[in-house]
Short mmCIF file of C-alpha atoms and ligand atoms in Angstrom, two decimals:
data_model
loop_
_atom_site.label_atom_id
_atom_site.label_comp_id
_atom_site.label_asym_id
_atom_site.label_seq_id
_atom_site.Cartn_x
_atom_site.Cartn_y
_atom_site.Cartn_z
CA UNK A 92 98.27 -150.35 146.21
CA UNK A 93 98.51 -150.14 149.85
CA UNK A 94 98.59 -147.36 152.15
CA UNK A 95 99.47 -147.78 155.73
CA UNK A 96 98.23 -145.79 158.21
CA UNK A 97 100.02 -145.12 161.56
CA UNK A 98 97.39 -144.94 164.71
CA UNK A 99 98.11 -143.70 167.84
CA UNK A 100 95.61 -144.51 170.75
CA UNK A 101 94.93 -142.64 173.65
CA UNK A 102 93.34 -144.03 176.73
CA UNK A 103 92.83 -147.35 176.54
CA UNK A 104 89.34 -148.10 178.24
CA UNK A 105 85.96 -149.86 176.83
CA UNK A 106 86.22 -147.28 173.76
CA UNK A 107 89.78 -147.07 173.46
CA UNK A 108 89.83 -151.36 172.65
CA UNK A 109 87.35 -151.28 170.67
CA UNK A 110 88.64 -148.70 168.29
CA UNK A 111 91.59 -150.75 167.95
CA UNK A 112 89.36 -153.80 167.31
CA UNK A 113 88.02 -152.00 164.84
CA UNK A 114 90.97 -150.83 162.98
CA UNK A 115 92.27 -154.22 163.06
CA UNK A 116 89.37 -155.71 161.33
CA UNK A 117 89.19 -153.00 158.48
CA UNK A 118 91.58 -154.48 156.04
CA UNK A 119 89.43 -157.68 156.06
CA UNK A 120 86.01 -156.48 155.76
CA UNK A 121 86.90 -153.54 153.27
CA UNK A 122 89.75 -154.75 151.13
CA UNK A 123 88.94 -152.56 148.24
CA UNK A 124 90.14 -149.27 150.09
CA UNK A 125 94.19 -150.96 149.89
CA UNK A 126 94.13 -149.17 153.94
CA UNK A 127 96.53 -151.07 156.39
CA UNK A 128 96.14 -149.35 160.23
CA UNK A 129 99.06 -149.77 162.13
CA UNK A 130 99.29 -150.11 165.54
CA UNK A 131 102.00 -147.40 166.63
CA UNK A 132 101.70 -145.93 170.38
CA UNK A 133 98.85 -146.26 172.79
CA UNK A 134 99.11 -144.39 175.85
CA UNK A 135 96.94 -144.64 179.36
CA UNK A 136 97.42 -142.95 182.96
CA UNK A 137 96.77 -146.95 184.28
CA UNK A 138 99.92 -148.62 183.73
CA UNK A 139 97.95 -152.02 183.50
CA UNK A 140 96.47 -150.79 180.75
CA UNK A 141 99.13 -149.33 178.60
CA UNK A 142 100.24 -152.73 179.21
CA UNK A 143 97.54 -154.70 177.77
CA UNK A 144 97.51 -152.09 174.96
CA UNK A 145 100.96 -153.37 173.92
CA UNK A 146 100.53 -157.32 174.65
CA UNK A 147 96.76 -158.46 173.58
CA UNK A 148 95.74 -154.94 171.50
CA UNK A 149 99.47 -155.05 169.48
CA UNK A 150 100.40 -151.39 169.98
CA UNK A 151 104.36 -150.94 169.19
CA UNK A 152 104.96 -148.56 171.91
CA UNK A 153 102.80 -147.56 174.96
CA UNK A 154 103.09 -144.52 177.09
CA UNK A 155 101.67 -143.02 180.52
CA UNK A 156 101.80 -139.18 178.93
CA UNK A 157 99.37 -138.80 175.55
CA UNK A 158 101.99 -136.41 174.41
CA UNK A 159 104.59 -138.75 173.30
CA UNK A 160 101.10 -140.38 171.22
CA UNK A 161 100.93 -137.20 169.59
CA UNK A 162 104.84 -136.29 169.20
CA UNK A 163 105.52 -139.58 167.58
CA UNK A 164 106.13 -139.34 163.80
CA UNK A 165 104.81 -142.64 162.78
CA UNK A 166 101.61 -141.73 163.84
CA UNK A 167 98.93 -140.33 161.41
CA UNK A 168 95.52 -140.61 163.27
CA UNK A 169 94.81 -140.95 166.43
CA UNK A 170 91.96 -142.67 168.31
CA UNK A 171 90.84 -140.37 171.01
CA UNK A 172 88.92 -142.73 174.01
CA UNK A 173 89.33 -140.62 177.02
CA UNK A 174 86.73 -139.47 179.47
CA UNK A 175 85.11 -135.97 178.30
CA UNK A 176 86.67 -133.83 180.63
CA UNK A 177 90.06 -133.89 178.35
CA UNK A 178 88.42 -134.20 175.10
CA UNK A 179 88.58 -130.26 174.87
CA UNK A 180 92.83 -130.51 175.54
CA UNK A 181 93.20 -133.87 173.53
CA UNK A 182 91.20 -133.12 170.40
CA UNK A 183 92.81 -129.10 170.33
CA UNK A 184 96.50 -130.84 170.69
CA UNK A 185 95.92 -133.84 168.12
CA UNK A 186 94.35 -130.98 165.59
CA UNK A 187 98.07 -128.39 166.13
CA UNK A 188 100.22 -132.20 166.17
CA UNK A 189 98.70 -132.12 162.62
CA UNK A 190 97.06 -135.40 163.17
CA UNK A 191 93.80 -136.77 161.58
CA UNK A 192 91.72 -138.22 164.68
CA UNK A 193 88.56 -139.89 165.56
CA UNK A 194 87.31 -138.85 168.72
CA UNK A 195 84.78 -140.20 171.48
CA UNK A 196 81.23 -138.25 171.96
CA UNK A 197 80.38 -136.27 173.69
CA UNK A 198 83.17 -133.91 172.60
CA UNK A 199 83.78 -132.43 175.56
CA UNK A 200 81.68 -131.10 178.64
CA UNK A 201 79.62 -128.32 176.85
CA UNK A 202 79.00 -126.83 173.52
CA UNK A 203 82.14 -124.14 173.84
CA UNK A 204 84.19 -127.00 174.48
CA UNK A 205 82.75 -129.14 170.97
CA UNK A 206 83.50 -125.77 169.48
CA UNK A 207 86.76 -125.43 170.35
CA UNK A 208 87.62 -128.60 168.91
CA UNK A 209 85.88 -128.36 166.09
CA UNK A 210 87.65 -125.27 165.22
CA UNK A 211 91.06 -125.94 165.88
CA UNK A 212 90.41 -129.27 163.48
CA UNK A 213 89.28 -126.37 161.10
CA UNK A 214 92.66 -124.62 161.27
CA UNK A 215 94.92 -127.24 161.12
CA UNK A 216 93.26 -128.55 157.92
CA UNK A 217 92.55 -132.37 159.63
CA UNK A 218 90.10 -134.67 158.81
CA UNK A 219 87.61 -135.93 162.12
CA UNK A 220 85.12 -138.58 163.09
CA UNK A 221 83.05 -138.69 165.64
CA UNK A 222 81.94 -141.96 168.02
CA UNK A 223 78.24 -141.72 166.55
CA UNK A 224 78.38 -145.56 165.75
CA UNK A 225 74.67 -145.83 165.99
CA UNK A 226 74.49 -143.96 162.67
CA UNK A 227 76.08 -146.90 160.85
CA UNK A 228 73.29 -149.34 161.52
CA UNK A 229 72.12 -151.04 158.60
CA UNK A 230 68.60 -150.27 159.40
CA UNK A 231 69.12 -146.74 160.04
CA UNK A 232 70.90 -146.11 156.69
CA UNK A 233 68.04 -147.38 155.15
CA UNK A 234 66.05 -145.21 156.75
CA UNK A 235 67.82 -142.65 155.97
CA UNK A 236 67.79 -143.23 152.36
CA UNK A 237 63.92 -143.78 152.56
CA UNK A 238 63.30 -140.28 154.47
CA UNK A 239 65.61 -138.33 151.99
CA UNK A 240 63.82 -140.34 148.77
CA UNK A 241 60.61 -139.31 150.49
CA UNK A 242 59.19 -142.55 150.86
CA UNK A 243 57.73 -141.97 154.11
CA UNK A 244 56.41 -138.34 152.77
CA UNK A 245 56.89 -135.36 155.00
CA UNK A 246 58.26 -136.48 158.45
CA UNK A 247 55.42 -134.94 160.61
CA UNK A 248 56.71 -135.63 164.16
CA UNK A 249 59.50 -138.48 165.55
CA UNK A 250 59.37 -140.26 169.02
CA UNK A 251 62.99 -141.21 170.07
CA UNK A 252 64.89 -142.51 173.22
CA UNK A 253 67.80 -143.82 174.78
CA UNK A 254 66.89 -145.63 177.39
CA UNK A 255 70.14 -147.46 179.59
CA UNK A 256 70.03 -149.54 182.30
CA UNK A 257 74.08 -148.70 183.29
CA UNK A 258 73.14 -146.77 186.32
CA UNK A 259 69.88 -148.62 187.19
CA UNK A 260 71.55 -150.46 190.06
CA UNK A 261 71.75 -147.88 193.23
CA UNK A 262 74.92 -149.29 194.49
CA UNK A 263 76.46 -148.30 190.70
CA UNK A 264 79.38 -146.76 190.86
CA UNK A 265 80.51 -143.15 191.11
CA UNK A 266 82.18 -143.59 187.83
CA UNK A 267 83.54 -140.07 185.71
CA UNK A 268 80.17 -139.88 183.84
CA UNK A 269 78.48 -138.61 187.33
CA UNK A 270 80.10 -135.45 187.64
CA UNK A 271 79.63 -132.10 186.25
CA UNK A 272 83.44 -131.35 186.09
CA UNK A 273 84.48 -134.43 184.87
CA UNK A 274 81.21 -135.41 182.37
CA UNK A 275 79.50 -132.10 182.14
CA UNK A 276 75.67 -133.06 181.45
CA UNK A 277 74.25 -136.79 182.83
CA UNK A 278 72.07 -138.81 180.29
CA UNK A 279 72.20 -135.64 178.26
CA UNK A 280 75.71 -135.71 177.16
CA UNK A 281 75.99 -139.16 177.82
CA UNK A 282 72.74 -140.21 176.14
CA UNK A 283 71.05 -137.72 174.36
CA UNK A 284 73.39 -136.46 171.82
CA UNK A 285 73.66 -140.11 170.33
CA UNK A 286 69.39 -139.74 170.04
CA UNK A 287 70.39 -135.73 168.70
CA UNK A 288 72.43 -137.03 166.51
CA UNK A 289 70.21 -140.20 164.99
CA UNK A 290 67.31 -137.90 164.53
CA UNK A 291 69.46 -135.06 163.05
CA UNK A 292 71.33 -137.99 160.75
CA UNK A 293 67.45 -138.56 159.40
CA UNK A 294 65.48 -135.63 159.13
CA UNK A 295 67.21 -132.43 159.85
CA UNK A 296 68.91 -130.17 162.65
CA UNK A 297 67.15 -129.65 165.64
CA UNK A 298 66.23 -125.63 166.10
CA UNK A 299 63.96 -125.32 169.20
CA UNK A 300 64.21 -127.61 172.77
CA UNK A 301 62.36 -127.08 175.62
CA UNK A 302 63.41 -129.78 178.26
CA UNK A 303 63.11 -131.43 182.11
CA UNK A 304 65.86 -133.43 183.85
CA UNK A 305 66.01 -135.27 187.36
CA UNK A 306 68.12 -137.35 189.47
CA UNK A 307 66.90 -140.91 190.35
CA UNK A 308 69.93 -141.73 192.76
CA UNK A 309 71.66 -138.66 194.24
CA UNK A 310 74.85 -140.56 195.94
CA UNK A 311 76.61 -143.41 194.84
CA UNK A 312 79.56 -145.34 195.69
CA UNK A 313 82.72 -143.41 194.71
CA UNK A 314 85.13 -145.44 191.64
CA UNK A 315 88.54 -144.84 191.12
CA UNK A 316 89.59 -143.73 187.52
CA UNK A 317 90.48 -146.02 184.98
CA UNK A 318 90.13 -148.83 187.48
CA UNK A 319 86.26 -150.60 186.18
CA UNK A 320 83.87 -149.22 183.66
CA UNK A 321 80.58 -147.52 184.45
CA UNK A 322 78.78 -150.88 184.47
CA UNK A 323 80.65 -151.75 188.48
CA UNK A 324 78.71 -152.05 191.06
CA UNK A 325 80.13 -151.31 194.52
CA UNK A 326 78.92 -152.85 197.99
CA UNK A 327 80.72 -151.16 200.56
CA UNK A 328 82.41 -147.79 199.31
CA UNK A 329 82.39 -144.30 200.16
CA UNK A 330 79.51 -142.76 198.74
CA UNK A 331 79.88 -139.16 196.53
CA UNK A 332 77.25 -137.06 194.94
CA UNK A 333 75.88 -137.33 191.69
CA UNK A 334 75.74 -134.09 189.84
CA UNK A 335 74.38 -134.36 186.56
CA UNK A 336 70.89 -136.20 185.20
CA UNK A 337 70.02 -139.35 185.46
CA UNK A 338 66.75 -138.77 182.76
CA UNK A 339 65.81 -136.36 180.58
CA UNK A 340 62.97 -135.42 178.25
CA UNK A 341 62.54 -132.92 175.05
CA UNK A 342 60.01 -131.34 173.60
CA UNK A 343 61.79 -130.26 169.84
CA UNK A 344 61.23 -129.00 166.64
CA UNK A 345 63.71 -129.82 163.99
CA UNK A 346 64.50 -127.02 160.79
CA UNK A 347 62.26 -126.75 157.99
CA UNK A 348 63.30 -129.27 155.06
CA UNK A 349 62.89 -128.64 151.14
CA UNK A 350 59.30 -130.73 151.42
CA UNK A 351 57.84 -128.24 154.33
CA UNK A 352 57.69 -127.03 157.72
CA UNK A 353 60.11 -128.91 160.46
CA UNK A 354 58.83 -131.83 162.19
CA UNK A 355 58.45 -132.13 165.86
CA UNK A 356 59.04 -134.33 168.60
CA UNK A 357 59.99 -135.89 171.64
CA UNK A 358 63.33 -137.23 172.64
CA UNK A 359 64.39 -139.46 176.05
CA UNK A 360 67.27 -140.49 177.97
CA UNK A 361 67.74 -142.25 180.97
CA UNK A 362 70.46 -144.05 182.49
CA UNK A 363 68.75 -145.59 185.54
CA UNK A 364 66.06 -147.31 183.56
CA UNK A 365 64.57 -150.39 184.71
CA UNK A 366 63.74 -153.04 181.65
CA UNK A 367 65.13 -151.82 178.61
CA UNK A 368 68.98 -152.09 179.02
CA UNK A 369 70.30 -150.51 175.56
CA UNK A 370 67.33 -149.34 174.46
CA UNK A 371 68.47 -146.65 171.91
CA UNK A 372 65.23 -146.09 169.46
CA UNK A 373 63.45 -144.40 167.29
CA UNK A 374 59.80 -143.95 165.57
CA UNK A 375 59.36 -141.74 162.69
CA UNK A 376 56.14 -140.30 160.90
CA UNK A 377 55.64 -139.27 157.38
CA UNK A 378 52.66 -138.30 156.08
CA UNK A 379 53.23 -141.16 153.47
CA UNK A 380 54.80 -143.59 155.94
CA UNK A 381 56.53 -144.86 158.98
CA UNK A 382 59.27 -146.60 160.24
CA UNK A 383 60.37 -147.65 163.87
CA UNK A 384 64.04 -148.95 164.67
CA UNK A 385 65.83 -150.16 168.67
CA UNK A 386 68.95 -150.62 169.63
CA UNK A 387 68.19 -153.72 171.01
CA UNK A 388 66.50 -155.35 167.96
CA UNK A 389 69.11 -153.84 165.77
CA UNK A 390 69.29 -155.76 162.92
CA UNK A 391 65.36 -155.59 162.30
CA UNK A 392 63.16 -152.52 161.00
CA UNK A 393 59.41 -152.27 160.87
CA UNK A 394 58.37 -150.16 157.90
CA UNK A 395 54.98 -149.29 156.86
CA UNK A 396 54.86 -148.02 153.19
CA UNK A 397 51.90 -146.11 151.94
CA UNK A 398 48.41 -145.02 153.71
CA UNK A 399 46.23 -147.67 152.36
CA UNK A 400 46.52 -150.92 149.98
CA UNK A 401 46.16 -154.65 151.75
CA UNK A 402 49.36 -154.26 153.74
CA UNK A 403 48.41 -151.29 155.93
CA UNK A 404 50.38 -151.58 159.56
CA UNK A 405 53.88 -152.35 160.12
CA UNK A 406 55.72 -155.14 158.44
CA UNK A 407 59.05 -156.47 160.02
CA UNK A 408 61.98 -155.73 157.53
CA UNK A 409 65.14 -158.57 158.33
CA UNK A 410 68.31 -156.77 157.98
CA UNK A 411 69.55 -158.47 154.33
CA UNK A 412 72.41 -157.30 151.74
CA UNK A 413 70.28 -154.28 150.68
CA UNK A 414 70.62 -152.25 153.82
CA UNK A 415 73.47 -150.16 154.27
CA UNK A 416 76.85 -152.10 154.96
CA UNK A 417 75.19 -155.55 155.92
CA UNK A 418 76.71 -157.36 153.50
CA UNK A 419 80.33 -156.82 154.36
CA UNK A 420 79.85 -158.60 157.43
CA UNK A 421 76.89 -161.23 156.44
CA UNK A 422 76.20 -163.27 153.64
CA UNK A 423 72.69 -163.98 154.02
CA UNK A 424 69.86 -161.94 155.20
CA UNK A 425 68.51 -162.55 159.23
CA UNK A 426 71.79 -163.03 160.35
CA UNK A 427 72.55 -160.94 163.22
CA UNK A 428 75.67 -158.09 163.10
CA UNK A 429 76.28 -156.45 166.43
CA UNK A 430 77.95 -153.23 168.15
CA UNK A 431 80.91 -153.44 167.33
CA UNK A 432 80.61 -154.16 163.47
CA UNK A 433 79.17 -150.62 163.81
CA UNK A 434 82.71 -149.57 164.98
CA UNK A 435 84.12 -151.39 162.19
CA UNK A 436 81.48 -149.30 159.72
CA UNK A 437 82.82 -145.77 161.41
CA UNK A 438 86.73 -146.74 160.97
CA UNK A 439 86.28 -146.96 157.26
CA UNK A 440 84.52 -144.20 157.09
CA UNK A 441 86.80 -142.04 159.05
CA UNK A 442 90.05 -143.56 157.45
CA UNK A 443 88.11 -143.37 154.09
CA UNK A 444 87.91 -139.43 154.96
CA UNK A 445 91.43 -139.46 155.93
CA UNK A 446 92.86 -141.04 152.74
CA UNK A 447 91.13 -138.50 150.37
CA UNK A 448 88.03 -140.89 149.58
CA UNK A 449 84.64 -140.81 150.17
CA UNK A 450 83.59 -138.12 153.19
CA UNK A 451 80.42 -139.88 154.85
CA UNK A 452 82.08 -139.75 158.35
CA UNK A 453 80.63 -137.67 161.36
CA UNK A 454 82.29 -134.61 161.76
CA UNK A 455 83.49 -132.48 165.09
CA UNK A 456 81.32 -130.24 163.12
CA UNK A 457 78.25 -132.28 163.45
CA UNK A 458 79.39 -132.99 167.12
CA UNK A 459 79.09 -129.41 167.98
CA UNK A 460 76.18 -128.86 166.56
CA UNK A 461 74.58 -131.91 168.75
CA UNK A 462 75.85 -130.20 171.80
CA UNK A 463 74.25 -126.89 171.22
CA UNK A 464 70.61 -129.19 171.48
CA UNK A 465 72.33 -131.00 174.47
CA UNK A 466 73.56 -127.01 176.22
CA UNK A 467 69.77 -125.42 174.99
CA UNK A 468 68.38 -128.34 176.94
CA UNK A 469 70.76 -128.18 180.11
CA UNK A 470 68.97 -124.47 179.87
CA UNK A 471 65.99 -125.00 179.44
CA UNK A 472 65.99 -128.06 181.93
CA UNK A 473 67.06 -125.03 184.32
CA UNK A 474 65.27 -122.14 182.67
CA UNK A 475 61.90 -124.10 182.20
CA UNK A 476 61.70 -122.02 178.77
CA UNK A 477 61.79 -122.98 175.36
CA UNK A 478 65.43 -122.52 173.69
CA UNK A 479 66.56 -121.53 170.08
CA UNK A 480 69.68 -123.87 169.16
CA UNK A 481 72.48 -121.89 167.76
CA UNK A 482 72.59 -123.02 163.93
CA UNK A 483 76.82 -124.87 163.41
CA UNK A 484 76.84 -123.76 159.88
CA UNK A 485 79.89 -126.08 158.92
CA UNK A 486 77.72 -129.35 160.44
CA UNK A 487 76.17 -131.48 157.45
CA UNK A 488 74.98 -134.70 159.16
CA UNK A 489 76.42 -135.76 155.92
CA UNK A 490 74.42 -134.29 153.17
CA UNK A 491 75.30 -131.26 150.92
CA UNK A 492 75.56 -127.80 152.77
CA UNK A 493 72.66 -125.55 152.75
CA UNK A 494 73.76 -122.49 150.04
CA UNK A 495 74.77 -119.75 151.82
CA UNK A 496 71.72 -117.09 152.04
CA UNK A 497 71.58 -115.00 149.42
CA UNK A 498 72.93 -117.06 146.64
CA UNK A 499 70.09 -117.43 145.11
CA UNK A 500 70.55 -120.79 144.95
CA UNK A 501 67.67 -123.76 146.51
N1 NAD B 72 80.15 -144.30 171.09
C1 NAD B 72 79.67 -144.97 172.12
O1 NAD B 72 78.70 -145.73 171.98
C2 NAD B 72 80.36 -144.83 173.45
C3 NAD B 72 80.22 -145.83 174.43
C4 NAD B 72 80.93 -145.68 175.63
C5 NAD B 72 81.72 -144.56 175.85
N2 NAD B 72 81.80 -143.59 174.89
C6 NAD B 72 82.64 -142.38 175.10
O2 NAD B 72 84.00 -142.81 175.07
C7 NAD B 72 84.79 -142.05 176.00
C8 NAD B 72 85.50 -143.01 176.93
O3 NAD B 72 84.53 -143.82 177.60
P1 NAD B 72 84.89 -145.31 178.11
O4 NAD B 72 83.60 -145.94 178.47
O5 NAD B 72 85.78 -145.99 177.12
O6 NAD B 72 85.70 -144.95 179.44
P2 NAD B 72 86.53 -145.92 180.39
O7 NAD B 72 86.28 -145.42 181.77
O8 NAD B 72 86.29 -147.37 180.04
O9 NAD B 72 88.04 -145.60 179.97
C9 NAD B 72 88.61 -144.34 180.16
C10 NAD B 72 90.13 -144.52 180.11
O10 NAD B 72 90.73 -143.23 180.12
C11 NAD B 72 91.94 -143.33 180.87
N3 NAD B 72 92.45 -142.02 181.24
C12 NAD B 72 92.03 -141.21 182.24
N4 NAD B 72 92.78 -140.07 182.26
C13 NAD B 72 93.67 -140.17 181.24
C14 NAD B 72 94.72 -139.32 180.74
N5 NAD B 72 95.01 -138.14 181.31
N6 NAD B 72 95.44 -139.75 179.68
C15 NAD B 72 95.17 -140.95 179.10
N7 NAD B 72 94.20 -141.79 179.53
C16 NAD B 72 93.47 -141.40 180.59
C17 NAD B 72 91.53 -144.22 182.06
O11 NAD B 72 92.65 -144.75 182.74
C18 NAD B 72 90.70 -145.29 181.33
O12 NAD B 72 91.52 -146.36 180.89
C19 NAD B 72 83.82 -141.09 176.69
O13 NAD B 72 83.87 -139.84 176.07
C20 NAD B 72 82.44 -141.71 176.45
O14 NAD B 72 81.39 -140.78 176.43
C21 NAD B 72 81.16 -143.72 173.70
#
């Protein structure tokens, strides 16, 4: 049987199409789940691009005000694509409309605004994902699997980074995501919480950060909203200041596990780097194993199994059928999925949640609990001392929740 789904869309910018892309392509790649997405209302301040929302995305209606997204009874989940200074307002109003939505990262500006969503999604009873598409990498599944089988042994201590070239260009534009009232955080928000939320998707919560930040280029050439992406570069415009980080690096240590003490490790971001250009990677250690992932090289893994033997070192793993959701999209192993099959991979999961099924999505809940690292680090960045990360009780990163304590339980 089928089951249509009515989707509302608001702001339609780089995130907000590709949502829709992604909802579009569901039926096709995961026919079993009998979900149809239908493209009810999008709505964008930029009348262009309500406009291009309702002729070349398919969108029924389109709208300058979200509220008429959110009022309209056709719709059932809503796509939330906006820039994080009204993620706080969007995600609290979708959650008392009633309505099931998937939301951008960050969440919001700072950690009490992640909460506030995540609690008002708690009240109203609504199911949430979260844009942590890197998650949904074949690869990264797999290592996932591996780490929680304990293939790799006890993860000793993880190297991970997210290293973009977006804002490498000095003449880059003065987009949203370079001020504190609009963005909140620089690479932290921006960056960071997708590496916070990789590592946390592996191993375990983060509980300790100690951190540094800097600004590479402290003016840049001032961009309208909603009129180019972050990617623009500018010749001639006014300059403004930039007011959040350009780079930032953690020290952590992540929460004890059920085979020992927590890991440690260091974790990157920049947004003005020079060379890699989506460089989003990680390394982990075991004392049993290894395995290193990027971005970049997304649909290979190199894996090193076991301490001794005739294959010691790394051996280069070809993403193939076994890995995660490869082979919905590929037939044959080696051949190459991209970004936004990862999109694809969070839609299911997210209408998957929404229909009753399976609940493997990212939560607000797991959101908020990345942006307590990503606020401990903005303090300790500040502070120059080491911070304890509020535990989010109600975050899982997808596995079973801890017993409560004093259960007697684990
Ligand atoms: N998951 C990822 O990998 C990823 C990648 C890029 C961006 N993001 C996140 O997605 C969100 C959007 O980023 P983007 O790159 O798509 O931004 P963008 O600048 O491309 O688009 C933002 C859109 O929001 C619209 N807008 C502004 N004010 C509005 C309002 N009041 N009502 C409705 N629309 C409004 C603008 O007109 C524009 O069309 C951000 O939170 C960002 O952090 C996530």
């Amino acid at each position: 049987m089928t089951r249509d789904i009515g989707v509302g869309l608001i702001s339609v910018g780089w995130m907000g199409k590709l949502h829709s892309r992604a909802y579009q392509a569901l039926p096709s790649v995961y026919p079993e789940l009998g979900l149809r997405p239908r493209l009810i209302h999008a709505a964008d301040t930029a009348a262009d691009r309500v406009a291009y929302a309702r002729d070349a995305l398919g969108y029924a209606r389109g709208s300058a005000d979200y509220r008429e997204v959110l009022a309209d009874p056709e719709v059932e989940v809503v796509s939330i694509c906006a820039p994080n200074v009204l993620h706080r307002e969007l995600g609290v109003a979708a959650a008392e409309a009633g309505k099931h939505f998937w939301i951008e990262k960050p969440v919001g500006r700072d950690a009490g605004e992640t909460g506030a969503v995540a609690a008002a999604a708690r009240a109203a009873g609504v199911a949430t994902s979260v844009g942590f598409n890197y998650r949904h990498a074949p690869a990264v599944e797999h290592v996932r699997e591996l780490v929680a089988q304990g293939a790799l042994g006890r993860i000793t201590n993880v190297r991970a980074v997210f290293f973009a070239g977006y804002a490498a260009e000095p003449k880059g534009a003065l987009s949203w995501r370079f001020t504190r009232q609009l963005a909140g955080s620089g690479a932290l928000g921006d960056l960071l919480s997708h590496v916070v939320d990789l590592v946390s998707y592996l191993i375990a919560p983060i509980a300790e950060v100690s951190a540094l930040t800097s600004i590479i280029y402290s003016e840049r050439p001032i961009l309208p909203m909603g009129s180019a992406t972050h990617f623009a570069v500018i010749e001639d415009g006014e300059l403004g200041p930039v007011e959040n980080d350009d780079y930032a690096a953690t020290l952590v240590r992540f929460a004890p596990t059920e085979r020992g003490p927590g890991a440690v490790g260091t974790l990157e971001a920049s947004r003005t780097i020079v060379g890699p250009q989506c460089g989003l990677g990680f390394e982990l250690y075991g004392t049993d194993g290894s395995a290193a992932w990027d971005f970049e090289r997304m649909n290979e893994l190199r894996l090193c199994l076991g301490r001794s033997g005739p294959h010691q070192g790394y051996t280069t793993v070809l993403a193939n059928s076994h890995l995660g959701d490869y082979a919905r999209f590929q037939p044959g192993p080696g051949i190459a999925m991209g970004y936004d099959d990862l999109k694809v991979i969070e839609a299911k999961k997210f209408l998957a949640a929404v229909a009753g099924g399976e609940r493997r999505n990212a939560t607000v809940e797991d959101a908020h609990a990345v942006a307590e690292v990503i606020a401990a680090a903005d303090a300790s960045a500040a502070s120059g001392a080491w911070q304890a990360v509020p535990a989010v009780p109600e975050a899982t990163f997808g596995r079973e929740p801890a017993p409560a304590p004093g259960t007697g339980h684990g």
